[in-house]
Amino acid sequence: MTKTELNKYREILETKQAELAQVLRNRDGITIEKSPDALDEVQNAAERELAIRNLDRESNLLRNVRAALARIEDGSFGICMHCEEDISPKRLNAVPWAPYCIACQEIADRNQEEGNDSLDDLLVNAA
Ligand SMILES: [Zn+2]
């Protein structure tokens, strides 16, 4: 990958990082509203759960974005962390923080759906 390309991705990732950090900061105080109405209670609980799930997803994303920025620094950006093949430019354009190539990502997704831990844990356990 050329320096220009790396700079382009770094810029995208830094913007994304700032954006996510901002969102997560604003969510810091998920307020727990107390209501005497039982139906409201249920609704609030559902909303809270949704908010927490979004928060989870966003902190995961932020972790991936930060990891990708670290990979730009250490020169391993754009290389699949599992099979060490180049990640296709098309995929990097769509998901600049992708740690895996498509094939490995699919394995990771499948494992996640089955309730297993991340691919990394799986690989550690397999070793
Ligand atoms: Zn791979």
Tab-separated table of N, CA and C and ligand atoms in Angstrom, residues 80-85 100-105, ligand 1:
chain	number	residue	atom	x	y	z
A	80	CYS	N	-4.755	-9.230	6.508
A	80	CYS	CA	-5.663	-9.994	7.359
A	80	CYS	C	-4.912	-10.503	8.588
A	81	MET	N	-5.509	-10.300	9.778
A	81	MET	CA	-4.847	-10.693	11.010
A	81	MET	C	-4.886	-12.202	11.214
A	82	HIS	N	-5.677	-12.881	10.395
A	82	HIS	CA	-5.777	-14.323	10.547
A	82	HIS	C	-4.903	-15.055	9.537
A	83	CYS	N	-5.176	-14.845	8.235
A	83	CYS	CA	-4.453	-15.615	7.217
A	83	CYS	C	-3.287	-14.827	6.619
A	84	GLU	N	-3.157	-13.540	7.013
A	84	GLU	CA	-2.051	-12.684	6.579
A	84	GLU	C	-2.028	-12.414	5.080
A	85	GLU	N	-3.156	-12.643	4.426
A	85	GLU	CA	-3.292	-12.222	3.026
A	85	GLU	C	-3.684	-10.745	3.019
A	100	TYR	N	-9.952	-8.495	9.305
A	100	TYR	CA	-9.817	-9.752	8.577
A	100	TYR	C	-10.238	-9.580	7.126
A	101	CYS	N	-9.756	-10.465	6.262
A	101	CYS	CA	-10.245	-10.523	4.897
A	101	CYS	C	-11.665	-11.105	4.926
A	102	ILE	N	-12.349	-11.066	3.800
A	102	ILE	CA	-13.748	-11.499	3.784
A	102	ILE	C	-13.914	-12.944	4.243
A	103	ALA	N	-13.062	-13.819	3.743
A	103	ALA	CA	-13.184	-15.239	4.077
A	103	ALA	C	-13.066	-15.457	5.588
A	104	CYS	N	-12.082	-14.831	6.205
A	104	CYS	CA	-11.870	-15.014	7.643
A	104	CYS	C	-12.983	-14.331	8.438
A	105	GLN	N	-13.458	-13.186	7.940
A	105	GLN	CA	-14.544	-12.487	8.619
A	105	GLN	C	-15.799	-13.354	8.661
B	1	ZN	ZN	-7.972	-13.868	6.113
